[in-house]
mmCIF file of C-alpha atoms in Angstrom:
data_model
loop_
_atom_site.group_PDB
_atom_site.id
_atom_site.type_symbol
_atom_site.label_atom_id
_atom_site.label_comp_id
_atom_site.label_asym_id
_atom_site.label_seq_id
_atom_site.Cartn_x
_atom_site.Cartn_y
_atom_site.Cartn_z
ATOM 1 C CA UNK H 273 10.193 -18.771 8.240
ATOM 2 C CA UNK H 274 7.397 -18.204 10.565
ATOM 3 C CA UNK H 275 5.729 -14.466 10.660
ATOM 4 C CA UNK H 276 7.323 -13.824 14.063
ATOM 5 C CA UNK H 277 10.653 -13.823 12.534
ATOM 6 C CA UNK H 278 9.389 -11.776 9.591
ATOM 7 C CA UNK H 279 8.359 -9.187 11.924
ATOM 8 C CA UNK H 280 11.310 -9.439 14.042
ATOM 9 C CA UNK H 281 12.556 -6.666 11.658
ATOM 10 C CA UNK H 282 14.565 -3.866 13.243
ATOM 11 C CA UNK H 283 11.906 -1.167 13.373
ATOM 12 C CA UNK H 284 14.377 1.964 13.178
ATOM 13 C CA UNK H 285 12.841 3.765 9.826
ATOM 14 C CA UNK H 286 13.147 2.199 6.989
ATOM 15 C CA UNK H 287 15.244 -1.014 6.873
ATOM 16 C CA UNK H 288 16.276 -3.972 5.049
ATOM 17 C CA UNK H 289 16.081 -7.690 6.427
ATOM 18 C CA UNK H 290 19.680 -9.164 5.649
ATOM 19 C CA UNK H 291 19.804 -11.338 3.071
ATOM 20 C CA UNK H 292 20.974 -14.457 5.893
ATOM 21 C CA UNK H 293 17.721 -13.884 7.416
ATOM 22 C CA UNK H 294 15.584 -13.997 4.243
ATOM 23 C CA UNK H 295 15.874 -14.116 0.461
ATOM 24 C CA UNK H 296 13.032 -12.302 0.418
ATOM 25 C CA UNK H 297 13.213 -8.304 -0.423
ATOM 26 C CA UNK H 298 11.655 -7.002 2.700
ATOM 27 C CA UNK H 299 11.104 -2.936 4.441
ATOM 28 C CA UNK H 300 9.731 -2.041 7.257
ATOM 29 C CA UNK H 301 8.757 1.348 8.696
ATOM 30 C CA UNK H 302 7.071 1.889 12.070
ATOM 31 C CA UNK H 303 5.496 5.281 13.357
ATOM 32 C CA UNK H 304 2.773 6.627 15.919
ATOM 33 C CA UNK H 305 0.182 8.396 14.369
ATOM 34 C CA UNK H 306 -2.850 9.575 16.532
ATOM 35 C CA UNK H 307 -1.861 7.474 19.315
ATOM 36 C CA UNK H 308 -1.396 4.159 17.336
ATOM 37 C CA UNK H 309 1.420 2.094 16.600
ATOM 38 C CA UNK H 310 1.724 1.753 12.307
ATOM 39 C CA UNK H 311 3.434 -1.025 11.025
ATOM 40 C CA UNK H 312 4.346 -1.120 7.204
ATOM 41 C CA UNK H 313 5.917 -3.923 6.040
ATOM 42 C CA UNK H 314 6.874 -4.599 2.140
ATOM 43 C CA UNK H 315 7.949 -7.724 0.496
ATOM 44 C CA UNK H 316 9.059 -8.284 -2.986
ATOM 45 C CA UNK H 317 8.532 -11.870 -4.086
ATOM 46 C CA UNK H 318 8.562 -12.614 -7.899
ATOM 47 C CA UNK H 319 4.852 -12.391 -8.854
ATOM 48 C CA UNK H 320 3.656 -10.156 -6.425
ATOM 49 C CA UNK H 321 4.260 -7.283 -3.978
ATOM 50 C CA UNK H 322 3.000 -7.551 -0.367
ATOM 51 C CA UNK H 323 2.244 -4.469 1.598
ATOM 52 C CA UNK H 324 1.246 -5.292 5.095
ATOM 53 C CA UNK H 325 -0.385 -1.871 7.235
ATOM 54 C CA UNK H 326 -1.045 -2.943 10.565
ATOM 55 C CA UNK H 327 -2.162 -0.661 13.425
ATOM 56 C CA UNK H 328 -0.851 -1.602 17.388
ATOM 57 C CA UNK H 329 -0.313 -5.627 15.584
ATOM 58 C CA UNK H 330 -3.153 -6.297 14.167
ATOM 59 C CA UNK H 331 -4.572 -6.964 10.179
ATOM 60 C CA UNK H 332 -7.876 -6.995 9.533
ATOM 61 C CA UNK H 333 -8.681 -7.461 5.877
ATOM 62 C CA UNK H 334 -6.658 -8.113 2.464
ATOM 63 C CA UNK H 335 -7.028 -6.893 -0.893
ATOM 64 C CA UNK H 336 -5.557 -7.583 -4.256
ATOM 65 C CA UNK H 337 -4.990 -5.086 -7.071
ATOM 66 C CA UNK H 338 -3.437 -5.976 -10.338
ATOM 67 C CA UNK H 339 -1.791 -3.813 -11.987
ATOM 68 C CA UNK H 340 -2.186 -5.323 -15.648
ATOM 69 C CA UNK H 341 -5.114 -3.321 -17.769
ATOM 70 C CA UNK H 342 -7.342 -5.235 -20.136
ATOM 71 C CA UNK H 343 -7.011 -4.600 -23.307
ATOM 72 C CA UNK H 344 -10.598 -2.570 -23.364
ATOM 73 C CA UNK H 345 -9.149 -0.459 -20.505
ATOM 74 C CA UNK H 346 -6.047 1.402 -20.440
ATOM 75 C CA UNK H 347 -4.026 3.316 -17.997
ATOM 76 C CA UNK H 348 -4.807 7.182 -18.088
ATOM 77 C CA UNK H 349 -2.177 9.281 -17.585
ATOM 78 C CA UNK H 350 -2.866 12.516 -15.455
ATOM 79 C CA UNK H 351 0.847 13.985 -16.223
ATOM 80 C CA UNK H 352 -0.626 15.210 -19.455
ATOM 81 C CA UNK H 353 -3.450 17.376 -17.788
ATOM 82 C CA UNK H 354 -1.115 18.705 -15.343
ATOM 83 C CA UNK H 355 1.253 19.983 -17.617
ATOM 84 C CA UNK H 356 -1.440 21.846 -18.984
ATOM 85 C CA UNK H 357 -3.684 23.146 -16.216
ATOM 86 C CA UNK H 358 -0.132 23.128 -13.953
ATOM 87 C CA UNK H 359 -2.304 21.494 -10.838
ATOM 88 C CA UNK H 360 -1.206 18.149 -9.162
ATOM 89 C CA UNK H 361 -2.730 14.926 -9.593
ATOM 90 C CA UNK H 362 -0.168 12.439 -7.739
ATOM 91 C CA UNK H 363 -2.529 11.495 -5.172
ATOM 92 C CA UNK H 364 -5.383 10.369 -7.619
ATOM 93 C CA UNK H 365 -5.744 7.204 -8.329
ATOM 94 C CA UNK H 366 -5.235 5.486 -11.580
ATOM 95 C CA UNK H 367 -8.433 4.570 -13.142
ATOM 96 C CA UNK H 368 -7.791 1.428 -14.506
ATOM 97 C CA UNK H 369 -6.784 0.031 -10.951
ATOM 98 C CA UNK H 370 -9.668 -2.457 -9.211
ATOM 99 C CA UNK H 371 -9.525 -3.945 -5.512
ATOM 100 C CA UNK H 372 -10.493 -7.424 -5.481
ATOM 101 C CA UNK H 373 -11.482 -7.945 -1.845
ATOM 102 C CA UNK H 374 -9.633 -11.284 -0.288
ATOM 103 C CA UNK H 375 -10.208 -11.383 3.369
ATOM 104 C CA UNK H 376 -12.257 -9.890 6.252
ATOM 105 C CA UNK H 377 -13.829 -6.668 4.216
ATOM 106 C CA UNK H 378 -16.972 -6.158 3.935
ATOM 107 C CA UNK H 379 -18.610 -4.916 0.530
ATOM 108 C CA UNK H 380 -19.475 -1.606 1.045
ATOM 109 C CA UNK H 381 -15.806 -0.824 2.658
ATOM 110 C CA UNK H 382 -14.856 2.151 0.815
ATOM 111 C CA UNK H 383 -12.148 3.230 2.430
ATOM 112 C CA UNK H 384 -10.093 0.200 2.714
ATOM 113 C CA UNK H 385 -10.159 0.368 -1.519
ATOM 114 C CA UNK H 386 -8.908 3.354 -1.509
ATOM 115 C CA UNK H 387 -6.087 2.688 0.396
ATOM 116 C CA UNK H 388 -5.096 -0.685 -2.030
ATOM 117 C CA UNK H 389 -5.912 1.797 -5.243
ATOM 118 C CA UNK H 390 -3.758 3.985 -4.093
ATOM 119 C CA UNK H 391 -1.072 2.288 -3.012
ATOM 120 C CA UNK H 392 -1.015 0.203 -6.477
ATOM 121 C CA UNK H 393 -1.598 3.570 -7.936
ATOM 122 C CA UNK H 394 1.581 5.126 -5.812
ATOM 123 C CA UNK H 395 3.894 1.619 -7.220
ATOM 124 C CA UNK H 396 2.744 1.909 -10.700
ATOM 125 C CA UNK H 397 4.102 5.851 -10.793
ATOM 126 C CA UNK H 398 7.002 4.780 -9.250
ATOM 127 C CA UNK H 399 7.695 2.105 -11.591
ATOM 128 C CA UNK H 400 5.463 2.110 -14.769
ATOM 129 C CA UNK H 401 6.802 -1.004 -15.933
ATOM 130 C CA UNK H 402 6.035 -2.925 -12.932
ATOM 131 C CA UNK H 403 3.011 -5.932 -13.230
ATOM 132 C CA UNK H 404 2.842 -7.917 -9.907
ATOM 133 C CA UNK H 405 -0.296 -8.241 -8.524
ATOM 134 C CA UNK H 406 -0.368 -5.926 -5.376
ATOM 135 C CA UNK H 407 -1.812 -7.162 -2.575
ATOM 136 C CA UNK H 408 -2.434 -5.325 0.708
ATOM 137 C CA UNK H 409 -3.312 -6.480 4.105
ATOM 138 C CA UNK H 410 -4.317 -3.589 6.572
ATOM 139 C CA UNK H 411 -5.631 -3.188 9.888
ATOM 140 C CA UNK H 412 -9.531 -3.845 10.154
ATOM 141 C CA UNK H 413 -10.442 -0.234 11.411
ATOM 142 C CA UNK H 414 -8.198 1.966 8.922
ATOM 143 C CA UNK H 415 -9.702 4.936 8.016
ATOM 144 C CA UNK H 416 -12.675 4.620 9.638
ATOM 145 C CA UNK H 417 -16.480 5.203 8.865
ATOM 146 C CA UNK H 418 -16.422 8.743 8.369
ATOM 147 C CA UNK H 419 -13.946 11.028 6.551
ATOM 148 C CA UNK H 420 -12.243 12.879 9.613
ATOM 149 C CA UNK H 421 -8.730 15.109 9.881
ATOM 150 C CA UNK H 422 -7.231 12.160 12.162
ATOM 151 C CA UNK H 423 -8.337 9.610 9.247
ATOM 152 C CA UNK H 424 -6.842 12.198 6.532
ATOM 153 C CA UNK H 425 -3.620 12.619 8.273
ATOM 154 C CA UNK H 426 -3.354 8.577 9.196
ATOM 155 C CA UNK H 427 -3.975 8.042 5.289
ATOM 156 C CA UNK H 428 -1.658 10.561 3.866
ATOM 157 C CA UNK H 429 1.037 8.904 6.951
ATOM 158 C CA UNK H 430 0.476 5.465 5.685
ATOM 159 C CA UNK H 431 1.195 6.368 1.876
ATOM 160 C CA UNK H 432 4.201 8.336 2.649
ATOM 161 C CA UNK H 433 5.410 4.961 4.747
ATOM 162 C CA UNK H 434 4.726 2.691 2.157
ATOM 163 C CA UNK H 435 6.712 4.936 -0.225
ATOM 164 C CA UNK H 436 9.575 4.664 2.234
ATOM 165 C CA UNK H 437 9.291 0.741 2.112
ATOM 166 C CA UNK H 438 9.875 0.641 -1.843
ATOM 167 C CA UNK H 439 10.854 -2.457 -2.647
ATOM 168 C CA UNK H 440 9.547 -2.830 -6.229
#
């Protein structure tokens, strides 16, 4: 299947490729935020998920996140603080979660590991039992140097779309 038929995907929110087109478990969800086009395309394949953010076409850099701890580190779970101090930690992201940069970022590119902890962090409390390795392509310029509203609101966009294209 080449990618042009993989993005051929009707982009009317979240849908499903038919299962004639592709075995593959696949959701896409497209939206303009700040003037860009935003892709975000999921794919379930049996040892990993795939979560592909691309802005007006284009992907930039790749990470991979597994979601396995080592046995020295184990996942913390924030539901027990909240239940006590009653505040909301969804949006942090687990601790025991590390990027592994794959393609096209640079080392000191913060905010492009943020956005693969996070989402791993989202699909782990969404399904704790899950262990693919998460790996997540994005658009070279998301999020930007500097922490701005625009790049708030495009991050808390993008997570909200790749929560739409749950396909673990």
């Amino acid at each position: 299947m080449s990618a042009a038929e993989v993005l051929s995907v009707p982009s009317n929110s979240a849908s499903s490729q038919s299962p004639e087109l592709s075995p593959i478990n696949t959701k896409q969800v497209v939206r303009n935020i700040s003037g860009k086009r935003v892709d975000v395309i999921s794919y379930s394949f049996a040892d990993k998920i795939m979560i592909l953010i691309s802005q007006n076409g284009n992907l930039g850099k790749m990470y991979c996140v597994p979601l396995t701890a080592s046995a020295a580190v184990q996942p913390y779970s924030f539901d027990m603080i909240q239940t006590v101090t009653g505040e909301d930690y969804s949006l942090l992201p687990l601790n025991h979660l590390t990027p592994i940069s794959v393609l096209g970022a640079s080392p000191d590119d913060t905010q492009g590991r943020i956005y693969a902890v996070q989402i791993a962090s989202l699909i782990i409390r969404q399904s704790p039992d899950e262990r693919r390795l998460v790996v997540v392509g994005m658009a070279h310029g998301m999020g930007g140097e500097s922490v701005t509203d625009e790049n708030r609101e495009m991050f808390l966009d993008v997570l909200q779309m790749v929560g739409e294209c749950r396909v673990w």
